[in-house]
PDB file of N, CA and C in Angstrom:
ATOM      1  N   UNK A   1     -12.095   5.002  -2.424  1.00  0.00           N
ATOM      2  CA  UNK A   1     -11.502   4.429  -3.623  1.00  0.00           C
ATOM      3  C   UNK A   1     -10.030   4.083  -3.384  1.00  0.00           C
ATOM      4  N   UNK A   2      -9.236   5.042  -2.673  1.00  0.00           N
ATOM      5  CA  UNK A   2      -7.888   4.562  -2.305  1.00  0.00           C
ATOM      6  C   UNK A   2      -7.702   3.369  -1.662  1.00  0.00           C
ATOM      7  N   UNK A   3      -8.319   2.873  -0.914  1.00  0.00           N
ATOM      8  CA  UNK A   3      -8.319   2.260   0.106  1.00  0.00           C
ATOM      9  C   UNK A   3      -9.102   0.876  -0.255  1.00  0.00           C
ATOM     10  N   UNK A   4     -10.231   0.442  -1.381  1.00  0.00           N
ATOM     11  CA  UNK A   4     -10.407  -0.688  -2.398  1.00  0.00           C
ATOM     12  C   UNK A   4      -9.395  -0.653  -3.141  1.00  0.00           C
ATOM     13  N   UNK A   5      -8.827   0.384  -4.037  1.00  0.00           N
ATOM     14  CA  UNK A   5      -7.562  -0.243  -4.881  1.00  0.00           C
ATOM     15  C   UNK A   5      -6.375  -0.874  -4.282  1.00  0.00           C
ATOM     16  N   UNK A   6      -5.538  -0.411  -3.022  1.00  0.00           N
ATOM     17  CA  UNK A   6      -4.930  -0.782  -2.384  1.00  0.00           C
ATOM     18  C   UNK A   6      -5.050  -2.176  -2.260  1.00  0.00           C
ATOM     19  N   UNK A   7      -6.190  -2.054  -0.981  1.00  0.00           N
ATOM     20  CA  UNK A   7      -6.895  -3.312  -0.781  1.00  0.00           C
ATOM     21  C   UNK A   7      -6.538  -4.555  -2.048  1.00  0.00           C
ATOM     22  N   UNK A   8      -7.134  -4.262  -3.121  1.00  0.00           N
ATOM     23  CA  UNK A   8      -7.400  -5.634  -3.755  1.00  0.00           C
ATOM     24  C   UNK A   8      -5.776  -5.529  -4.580  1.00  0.00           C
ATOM     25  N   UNK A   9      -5.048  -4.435  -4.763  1.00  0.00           N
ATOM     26  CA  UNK A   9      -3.492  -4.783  -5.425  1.00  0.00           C
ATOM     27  C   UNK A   9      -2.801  -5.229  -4.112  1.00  0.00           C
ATOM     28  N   UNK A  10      -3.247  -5.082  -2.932  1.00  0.00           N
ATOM     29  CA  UNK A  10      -2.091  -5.851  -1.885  1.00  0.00           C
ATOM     30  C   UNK A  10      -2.789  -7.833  -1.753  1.00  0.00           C
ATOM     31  N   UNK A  11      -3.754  -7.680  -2.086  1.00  0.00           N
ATOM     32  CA  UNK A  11      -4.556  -9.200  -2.117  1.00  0.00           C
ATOM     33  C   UNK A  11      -3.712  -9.913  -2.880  1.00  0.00           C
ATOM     34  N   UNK A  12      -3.621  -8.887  -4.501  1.00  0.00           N
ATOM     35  CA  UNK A  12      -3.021  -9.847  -5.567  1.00  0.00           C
ATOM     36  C   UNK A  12      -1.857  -9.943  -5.406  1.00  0.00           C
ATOM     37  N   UNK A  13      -0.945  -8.962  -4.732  1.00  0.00           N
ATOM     38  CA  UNK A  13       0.441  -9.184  -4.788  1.00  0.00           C
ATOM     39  C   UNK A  13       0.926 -10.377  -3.413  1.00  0.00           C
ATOM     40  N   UNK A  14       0.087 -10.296  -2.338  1.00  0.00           N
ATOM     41  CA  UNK A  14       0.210 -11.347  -1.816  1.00  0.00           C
ATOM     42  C   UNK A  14      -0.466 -12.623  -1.827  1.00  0.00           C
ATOM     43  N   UNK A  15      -0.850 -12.973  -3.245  1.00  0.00           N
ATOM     44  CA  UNK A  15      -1.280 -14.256  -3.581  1.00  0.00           C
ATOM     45  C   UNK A  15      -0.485 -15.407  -4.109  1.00  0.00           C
ATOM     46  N   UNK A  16       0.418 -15.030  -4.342  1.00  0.00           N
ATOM     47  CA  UNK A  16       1.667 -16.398  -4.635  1.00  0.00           C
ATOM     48  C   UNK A  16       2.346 -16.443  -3.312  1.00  0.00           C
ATOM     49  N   UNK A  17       2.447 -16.116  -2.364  1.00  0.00           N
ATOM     50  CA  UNK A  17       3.380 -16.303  -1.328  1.00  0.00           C
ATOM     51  C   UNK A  17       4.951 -16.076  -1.783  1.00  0.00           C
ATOM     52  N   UNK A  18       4.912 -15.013  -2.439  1.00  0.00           N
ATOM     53  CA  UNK A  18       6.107 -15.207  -2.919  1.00  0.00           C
ATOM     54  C   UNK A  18       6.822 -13.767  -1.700  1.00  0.00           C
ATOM     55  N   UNK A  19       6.344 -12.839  -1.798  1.00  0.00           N
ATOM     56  CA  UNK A  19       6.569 -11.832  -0.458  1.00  0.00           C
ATOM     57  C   UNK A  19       6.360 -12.180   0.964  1.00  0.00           C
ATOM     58  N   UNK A  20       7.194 -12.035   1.813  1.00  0.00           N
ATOM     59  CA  UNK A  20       6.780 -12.670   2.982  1.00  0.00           C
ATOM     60  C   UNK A  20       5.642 -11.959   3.849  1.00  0.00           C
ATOM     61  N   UNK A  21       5.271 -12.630   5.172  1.00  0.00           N
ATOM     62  CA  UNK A  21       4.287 -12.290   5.806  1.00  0.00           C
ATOM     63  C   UNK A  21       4.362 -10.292   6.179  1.00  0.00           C
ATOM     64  N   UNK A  22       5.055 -10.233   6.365  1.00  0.00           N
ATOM     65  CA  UNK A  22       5.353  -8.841   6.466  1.00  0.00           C
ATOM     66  C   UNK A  22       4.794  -7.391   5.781  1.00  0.00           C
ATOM     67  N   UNK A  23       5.002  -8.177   4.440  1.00  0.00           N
ATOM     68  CA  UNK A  23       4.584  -6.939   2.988  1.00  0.00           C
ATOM     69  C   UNK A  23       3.080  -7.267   3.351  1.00  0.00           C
ATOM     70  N   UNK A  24       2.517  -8.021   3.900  1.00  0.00           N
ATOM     71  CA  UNK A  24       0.715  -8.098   3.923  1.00  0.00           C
ATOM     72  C   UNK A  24       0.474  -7.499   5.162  1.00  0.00           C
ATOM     73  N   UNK A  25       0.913  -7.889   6.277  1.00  0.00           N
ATOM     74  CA  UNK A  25       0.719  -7.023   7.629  1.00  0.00           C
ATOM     75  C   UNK A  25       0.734  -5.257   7.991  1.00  0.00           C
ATOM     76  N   UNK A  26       2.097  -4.728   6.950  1.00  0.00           N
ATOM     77  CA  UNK A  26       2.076  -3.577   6.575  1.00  0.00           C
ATOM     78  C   UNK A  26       1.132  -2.664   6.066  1.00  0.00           C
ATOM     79  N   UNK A  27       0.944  -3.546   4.907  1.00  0.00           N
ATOM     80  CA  UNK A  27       0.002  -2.693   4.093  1.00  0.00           C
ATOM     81  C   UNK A  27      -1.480  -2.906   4.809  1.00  0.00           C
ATOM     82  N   UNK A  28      -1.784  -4.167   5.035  1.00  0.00           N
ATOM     83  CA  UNK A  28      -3.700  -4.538   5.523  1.00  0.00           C
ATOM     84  C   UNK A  28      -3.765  -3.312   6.762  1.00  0.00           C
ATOM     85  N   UNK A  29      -2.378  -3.000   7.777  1.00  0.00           N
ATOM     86  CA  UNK A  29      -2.269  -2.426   8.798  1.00  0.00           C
ATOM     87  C   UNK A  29      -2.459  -0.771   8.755  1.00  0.00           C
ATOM     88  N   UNK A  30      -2.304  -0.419   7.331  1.00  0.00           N
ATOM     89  CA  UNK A  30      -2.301   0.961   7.070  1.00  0.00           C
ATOM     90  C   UNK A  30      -3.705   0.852   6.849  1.00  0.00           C
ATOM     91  N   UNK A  31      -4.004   0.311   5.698  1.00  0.00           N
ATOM     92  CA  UNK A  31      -5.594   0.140   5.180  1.00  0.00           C
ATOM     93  C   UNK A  31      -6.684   0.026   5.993  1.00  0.00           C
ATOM     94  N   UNK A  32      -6.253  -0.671   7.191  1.00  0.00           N
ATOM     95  CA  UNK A  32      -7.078  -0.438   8.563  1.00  0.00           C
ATOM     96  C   UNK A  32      -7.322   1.028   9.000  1.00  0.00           C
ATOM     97  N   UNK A  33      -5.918   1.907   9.041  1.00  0.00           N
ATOM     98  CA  UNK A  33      -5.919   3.048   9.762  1.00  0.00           C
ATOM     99  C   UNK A  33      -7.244   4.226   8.809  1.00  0.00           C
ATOM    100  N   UNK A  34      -6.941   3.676   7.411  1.00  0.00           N
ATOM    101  CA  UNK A  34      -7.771   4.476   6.655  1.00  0.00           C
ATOM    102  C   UNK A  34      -9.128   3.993   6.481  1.00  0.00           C
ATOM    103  N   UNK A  35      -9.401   2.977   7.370  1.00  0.00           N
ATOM    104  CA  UNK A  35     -11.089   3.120   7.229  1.00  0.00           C
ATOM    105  C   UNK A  35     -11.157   3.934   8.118  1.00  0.00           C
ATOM    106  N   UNK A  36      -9.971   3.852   9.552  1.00  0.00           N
ATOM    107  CA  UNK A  36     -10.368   4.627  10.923  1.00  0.00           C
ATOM    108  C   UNK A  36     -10.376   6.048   9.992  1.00  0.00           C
ATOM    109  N   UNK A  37      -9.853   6.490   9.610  1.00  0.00           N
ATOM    110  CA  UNK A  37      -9.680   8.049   8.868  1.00  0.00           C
ATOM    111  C   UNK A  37     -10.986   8.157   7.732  1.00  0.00           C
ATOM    112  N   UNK A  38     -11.342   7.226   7.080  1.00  0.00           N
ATOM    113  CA  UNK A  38     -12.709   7.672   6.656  1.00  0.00           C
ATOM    114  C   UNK A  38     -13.882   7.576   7.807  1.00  0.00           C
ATOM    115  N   UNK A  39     -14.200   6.647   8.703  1.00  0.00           N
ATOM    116  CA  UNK A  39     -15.355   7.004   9.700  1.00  0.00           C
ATOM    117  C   UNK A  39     -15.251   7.866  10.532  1.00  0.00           C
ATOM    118  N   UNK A  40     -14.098   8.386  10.851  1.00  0.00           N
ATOM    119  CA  UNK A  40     -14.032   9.540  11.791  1.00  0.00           C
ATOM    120  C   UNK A  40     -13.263  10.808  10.744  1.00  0.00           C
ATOM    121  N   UNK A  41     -14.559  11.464  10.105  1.00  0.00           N
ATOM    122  CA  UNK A  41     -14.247  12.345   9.715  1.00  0.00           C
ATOM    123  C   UNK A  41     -13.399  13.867   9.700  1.00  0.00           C
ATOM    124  N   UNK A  42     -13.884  13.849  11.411  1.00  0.00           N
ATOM    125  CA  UNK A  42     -13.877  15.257  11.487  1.00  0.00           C
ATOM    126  C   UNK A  42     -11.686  15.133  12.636  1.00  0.00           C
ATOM    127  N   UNK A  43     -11.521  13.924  12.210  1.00  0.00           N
ATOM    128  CA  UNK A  43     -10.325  13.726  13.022  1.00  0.00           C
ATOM    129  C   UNK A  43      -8.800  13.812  12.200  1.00  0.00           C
ATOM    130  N   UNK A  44      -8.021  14.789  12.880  1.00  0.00           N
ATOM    131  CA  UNK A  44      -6.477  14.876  12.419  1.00  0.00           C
ATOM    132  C   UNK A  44      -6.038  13.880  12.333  1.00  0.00           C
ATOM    133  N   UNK A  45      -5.603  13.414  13.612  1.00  0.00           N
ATOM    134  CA  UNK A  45      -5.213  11.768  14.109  1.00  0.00           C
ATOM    135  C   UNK A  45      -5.327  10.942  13.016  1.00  0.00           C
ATOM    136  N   UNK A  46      -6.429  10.461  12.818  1.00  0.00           N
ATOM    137  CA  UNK A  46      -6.468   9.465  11.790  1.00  0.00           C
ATOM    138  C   UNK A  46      -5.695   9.951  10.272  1.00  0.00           C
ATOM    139  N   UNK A  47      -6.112  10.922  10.100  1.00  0.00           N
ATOM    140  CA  UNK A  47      -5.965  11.208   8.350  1.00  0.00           C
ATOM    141  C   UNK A  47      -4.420  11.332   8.737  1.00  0.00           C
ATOM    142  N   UNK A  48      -3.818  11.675   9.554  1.00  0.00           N
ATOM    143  CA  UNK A  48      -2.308  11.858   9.755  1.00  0.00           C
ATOM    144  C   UNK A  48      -1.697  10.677  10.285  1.00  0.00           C
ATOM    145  N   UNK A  49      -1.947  10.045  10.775  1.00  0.00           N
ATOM    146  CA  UNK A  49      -1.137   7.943  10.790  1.00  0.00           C
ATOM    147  C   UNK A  49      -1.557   7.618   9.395  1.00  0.00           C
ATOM    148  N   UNK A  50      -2.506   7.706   8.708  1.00  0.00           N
ATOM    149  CA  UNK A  50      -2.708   6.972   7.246  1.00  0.00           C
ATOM    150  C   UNK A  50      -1.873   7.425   6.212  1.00  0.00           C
ATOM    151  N   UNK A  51      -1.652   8.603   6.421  1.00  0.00           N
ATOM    152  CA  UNK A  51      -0.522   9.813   5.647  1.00  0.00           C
ATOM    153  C   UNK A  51       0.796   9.041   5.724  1.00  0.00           C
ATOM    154  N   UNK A  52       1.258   9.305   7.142  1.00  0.00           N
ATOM    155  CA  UNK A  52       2.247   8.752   7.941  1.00  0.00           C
ATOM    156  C   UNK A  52       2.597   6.863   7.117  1.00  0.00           C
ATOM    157  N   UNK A  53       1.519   6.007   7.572  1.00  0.00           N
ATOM    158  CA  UNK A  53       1.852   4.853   7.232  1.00  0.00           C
ATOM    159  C   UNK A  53       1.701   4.083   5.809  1.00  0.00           C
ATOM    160  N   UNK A  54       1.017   5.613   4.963  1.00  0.00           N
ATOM    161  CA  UNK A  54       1.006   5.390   3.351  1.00  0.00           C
ATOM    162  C   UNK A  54       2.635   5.660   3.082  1.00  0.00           C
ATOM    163  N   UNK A  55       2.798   6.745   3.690  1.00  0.00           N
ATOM    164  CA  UNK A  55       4.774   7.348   3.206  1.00  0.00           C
ATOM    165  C   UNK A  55       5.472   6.247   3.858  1.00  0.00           C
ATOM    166  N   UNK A  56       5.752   5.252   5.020  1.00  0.00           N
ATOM    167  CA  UNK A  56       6.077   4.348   5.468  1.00  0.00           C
ATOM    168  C   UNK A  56       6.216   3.246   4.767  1.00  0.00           C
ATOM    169  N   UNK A  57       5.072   2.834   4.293  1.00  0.00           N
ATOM    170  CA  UNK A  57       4.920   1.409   3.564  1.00  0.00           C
ATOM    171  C   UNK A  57       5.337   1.750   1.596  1.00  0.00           C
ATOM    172  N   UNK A  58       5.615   2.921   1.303  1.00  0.00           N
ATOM    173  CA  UNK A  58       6.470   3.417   0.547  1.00  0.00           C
ATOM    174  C   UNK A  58       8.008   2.151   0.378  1.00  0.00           C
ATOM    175  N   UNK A  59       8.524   2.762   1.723  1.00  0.00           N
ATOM    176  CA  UNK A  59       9.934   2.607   1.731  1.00  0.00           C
ATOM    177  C   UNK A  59      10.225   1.099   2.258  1.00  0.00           C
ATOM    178  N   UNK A  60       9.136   0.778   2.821  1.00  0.00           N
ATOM    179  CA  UNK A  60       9.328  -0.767   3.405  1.00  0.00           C
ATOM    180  C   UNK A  60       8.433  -1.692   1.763  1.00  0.00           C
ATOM    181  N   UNK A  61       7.836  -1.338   1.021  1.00  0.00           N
ATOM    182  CA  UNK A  61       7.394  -2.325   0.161  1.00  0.00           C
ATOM    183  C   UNK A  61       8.918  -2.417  -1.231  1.00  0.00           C
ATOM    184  N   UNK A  62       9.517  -1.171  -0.887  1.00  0.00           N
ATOM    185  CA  UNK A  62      10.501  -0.863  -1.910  1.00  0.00           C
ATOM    186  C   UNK A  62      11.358  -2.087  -1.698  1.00  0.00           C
ATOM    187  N   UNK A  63      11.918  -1.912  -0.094  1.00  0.00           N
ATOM    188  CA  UNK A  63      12.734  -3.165   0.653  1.00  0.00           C
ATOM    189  C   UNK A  63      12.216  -4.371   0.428  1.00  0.00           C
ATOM    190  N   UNK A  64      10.648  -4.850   0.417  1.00  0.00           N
ATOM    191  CA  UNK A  64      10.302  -6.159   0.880  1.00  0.00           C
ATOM    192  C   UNK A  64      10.700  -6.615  -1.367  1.00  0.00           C
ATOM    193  N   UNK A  65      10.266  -5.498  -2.182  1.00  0.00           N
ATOM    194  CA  UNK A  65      10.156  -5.959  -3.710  1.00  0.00           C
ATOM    195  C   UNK A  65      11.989  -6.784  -3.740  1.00  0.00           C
ATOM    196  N   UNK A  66      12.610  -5.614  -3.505  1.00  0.00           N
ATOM    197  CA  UNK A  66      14.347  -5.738  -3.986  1.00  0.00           C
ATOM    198  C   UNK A  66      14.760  -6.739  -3.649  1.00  0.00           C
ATOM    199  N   UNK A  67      14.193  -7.364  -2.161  1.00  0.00           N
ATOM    200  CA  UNK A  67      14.974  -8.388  -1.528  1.00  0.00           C
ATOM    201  C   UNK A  67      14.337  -9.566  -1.925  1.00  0.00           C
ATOM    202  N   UNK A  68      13.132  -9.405  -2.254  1.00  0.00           N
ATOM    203  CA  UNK A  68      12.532 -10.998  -2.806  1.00  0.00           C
ATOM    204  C   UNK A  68      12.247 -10.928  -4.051  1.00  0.00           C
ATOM    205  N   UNK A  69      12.462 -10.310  -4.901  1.00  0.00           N
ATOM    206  CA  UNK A  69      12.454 -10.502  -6.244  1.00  0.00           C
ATOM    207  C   UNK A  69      13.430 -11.929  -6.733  1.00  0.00           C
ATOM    208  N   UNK A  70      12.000 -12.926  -7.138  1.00  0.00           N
ATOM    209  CA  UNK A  70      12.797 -13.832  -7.906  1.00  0.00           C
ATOM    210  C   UNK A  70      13.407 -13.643  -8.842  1.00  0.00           C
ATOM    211  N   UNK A  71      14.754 -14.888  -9.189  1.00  0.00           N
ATOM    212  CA  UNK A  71      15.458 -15.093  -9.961  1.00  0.00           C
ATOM    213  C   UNK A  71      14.741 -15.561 -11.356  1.00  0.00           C
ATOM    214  N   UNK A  72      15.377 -15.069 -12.731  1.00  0.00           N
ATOM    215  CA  UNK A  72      14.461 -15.796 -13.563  1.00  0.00           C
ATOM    216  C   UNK A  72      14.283 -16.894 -13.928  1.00  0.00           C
ATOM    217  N   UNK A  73      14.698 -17.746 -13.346  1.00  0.00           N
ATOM    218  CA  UNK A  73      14.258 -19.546 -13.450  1.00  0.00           C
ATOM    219  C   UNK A  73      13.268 -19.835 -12.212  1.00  0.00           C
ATOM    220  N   UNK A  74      13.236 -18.944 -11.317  1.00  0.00           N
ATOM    221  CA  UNK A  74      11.833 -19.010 -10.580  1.00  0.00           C
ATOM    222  C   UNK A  74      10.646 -18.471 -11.044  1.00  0.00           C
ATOM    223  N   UNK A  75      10.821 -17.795 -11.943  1.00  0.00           N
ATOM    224  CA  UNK A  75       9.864 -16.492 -11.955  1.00  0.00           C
ATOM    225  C   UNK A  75       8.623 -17.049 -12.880  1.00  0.00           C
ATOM    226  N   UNK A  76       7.603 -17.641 -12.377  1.00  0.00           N
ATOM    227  CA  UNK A  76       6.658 -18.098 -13.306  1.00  0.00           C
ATOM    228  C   UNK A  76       5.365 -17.017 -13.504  1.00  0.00           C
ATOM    229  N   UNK A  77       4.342 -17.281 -14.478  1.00  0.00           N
ATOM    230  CA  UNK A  77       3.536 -16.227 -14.656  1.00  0.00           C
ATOM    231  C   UNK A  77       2.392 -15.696 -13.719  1.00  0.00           C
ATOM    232  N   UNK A  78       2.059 -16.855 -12.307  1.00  0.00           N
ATOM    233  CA  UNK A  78       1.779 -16.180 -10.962  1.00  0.00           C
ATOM    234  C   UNK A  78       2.557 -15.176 -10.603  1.00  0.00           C
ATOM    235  N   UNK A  79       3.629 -15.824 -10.603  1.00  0.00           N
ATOM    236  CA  UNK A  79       4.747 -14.816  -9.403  1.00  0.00           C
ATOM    237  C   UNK A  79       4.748 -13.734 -10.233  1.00  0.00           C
ATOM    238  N   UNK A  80       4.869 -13.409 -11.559  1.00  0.00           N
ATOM    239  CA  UNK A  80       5.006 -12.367 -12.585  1.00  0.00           C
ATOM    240  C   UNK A  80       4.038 -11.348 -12.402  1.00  0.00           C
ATOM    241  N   UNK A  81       2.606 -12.080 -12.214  1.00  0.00           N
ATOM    242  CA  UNK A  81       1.439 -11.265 -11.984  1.00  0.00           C
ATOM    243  C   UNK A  81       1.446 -10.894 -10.801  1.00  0.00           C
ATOM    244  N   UNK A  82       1.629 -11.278  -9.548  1.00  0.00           N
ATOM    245  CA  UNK A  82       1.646 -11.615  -7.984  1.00  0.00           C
ATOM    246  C   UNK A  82       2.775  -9.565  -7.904  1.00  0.00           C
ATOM    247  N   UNK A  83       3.938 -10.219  -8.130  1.00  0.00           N
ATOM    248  CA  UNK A  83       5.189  -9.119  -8.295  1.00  0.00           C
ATOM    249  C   UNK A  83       4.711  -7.780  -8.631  1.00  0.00           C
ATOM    250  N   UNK A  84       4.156  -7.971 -10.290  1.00  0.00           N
ATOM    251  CA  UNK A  84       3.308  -6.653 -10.635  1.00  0.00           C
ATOM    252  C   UNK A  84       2.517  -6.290  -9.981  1.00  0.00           C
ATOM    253  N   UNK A  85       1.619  -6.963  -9.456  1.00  0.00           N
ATOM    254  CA  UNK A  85       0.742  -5.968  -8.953  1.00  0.00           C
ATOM    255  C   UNK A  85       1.023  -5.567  -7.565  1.00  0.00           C
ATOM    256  N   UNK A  86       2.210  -6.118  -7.292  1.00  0.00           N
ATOM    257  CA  UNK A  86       2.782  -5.253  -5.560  1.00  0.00           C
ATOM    258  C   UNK A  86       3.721  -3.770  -6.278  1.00  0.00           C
ATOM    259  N   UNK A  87       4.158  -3.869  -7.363  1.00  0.00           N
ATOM    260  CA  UNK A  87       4.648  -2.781  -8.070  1.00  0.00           C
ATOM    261  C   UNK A  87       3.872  -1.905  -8.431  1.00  0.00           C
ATOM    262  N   UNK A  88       2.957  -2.197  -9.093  1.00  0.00           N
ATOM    263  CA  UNK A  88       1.790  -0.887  -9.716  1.00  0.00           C
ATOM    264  C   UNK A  88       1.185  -0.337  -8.032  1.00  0.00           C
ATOM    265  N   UNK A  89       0.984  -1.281  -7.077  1.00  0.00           N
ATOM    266  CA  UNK A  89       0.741  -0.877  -5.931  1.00  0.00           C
ATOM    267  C   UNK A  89       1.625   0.389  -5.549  1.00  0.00           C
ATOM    268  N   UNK A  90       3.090  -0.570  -5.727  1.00  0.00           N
ATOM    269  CA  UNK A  90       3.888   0.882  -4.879  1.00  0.00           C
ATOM    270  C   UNK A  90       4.195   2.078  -5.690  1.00  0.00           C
ATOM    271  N   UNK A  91       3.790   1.860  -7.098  1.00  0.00           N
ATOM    272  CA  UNK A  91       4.131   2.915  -8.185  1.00  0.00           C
ATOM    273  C   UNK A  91       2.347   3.784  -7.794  1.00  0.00           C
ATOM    274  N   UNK A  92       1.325   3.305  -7.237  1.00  0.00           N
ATOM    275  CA  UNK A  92      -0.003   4.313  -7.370  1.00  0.00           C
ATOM    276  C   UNK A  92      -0.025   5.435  -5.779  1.00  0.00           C
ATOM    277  N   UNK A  93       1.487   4.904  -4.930  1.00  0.00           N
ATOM    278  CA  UNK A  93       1.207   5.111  -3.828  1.00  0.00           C
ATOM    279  C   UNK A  93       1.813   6.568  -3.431  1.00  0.00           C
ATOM    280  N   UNK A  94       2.508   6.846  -4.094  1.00  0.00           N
ATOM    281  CA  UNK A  94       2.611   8.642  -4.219  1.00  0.00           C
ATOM    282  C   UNK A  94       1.323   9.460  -4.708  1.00  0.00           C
ATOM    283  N   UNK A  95       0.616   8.863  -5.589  1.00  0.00           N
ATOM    284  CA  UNK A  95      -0.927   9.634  -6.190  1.00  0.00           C
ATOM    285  C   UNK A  95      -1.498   9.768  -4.889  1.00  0.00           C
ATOM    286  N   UNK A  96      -1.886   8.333  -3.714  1.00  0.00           N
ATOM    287  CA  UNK A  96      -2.444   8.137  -2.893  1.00  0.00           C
ATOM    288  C   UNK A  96      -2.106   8.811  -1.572  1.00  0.00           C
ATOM    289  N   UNK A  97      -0.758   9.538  -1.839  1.00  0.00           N
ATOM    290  CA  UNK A  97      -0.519  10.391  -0.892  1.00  0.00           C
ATOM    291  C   UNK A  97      -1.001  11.270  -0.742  1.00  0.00           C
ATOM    292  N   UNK A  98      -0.621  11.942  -2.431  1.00  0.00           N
ATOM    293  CA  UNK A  98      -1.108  13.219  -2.326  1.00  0.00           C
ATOM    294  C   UNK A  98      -1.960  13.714  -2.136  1.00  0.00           C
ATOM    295  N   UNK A  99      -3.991  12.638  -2.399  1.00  0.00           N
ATOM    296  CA  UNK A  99      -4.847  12.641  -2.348  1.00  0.00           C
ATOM    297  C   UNK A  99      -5.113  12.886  -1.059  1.00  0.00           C
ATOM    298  N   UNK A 100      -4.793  11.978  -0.308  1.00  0.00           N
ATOM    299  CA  UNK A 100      -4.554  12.029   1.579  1.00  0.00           C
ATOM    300  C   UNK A 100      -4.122  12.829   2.182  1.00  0.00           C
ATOM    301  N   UNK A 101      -2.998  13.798   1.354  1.00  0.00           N
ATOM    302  CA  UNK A 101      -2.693  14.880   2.144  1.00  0.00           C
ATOM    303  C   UNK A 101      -3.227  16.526   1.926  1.00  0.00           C
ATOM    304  N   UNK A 102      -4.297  15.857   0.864  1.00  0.00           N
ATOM    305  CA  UNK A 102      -5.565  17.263   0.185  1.00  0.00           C
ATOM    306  C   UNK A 102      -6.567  16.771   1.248  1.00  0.00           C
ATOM    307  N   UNK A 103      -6.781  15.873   1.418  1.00  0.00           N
ATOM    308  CA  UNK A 103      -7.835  15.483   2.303  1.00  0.00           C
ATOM    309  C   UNK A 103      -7.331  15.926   4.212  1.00  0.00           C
ATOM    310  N   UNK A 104      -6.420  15.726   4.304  1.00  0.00           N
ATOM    311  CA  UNK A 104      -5.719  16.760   5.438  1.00  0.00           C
ATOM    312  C   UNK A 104      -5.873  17.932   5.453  1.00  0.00           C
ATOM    313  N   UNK A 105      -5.431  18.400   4.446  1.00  0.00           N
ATOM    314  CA  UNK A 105      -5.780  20.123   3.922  1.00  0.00           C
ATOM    315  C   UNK A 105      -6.981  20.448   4.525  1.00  0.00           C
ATOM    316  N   UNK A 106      -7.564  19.777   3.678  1.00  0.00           N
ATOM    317  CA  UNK A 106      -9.320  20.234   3.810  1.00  0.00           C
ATOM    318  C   UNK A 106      -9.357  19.968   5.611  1.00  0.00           C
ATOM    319  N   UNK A 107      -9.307  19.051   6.203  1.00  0.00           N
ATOM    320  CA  UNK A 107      -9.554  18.985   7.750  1.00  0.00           C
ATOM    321  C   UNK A 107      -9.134  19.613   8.582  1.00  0.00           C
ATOM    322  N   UNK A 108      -8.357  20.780   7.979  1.00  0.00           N
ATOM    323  CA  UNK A 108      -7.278  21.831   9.003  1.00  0.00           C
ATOM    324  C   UNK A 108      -6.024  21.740   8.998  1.00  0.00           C
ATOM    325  N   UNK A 109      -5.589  20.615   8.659  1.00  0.00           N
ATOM    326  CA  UNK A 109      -4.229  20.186   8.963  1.00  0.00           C
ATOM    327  C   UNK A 109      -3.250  21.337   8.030  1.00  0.00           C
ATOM    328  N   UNK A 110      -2.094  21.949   8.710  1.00  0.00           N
ATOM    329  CA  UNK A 110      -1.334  22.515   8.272  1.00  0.00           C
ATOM    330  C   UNK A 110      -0.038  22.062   7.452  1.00  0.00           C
TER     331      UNK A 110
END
């Protein structure tokens, strides 16, 4: 479930082109690591880079919002919707930590 919501709020937020190539490479790049961390169950490794590059893409989506946030004579009701939903993204992504790092728990991880 983490990993479809993600998924489809990083789709919508990079659907106006209004964020550059970057904010999509980041995030699709983590979302990758966490299918590797759901098919290989019984593995640290994985559940700990997805951990790792969920707290990462934290601090780099914070950077990619601040610096490209349009002006309001750009700001039409794509980009409005596009924007939000890279926000509710980075606002669900502490829940999605914490979930990930119960799911560590459970695998041994200290």
């Amino acid at each position: 479930a983490i990993i479809l919501v993600h998924w489809l709020l990083t789709v919508w937020g990079c659907m106006n082109y209004m964020l550059p190539v970057s904010y999509a490479w980041g995030n699709f790049s983590v979302l990758a690591v966490g299918i590797w961390a759901i098919v290989q169950r019984d593995s640290l490794d994985a559940i700990t880079m997805f951990l790792t590059g969920l707290l990462l893409t934290v601090l780099t989506d914070i950077i990619h919002i601040s610096i490209f946030y349009p002006s309001r004579e750009y700001l039409s009701d794509a980009k409005r919707f596009s924007i939000g939903m890279a926000i509710f993204s980075l606002l669900l992504k502490p829940v999605s930590c914490y979930l990930v790092y119960r799911m560590y728990r459970e695998r041994g991880g200290e």
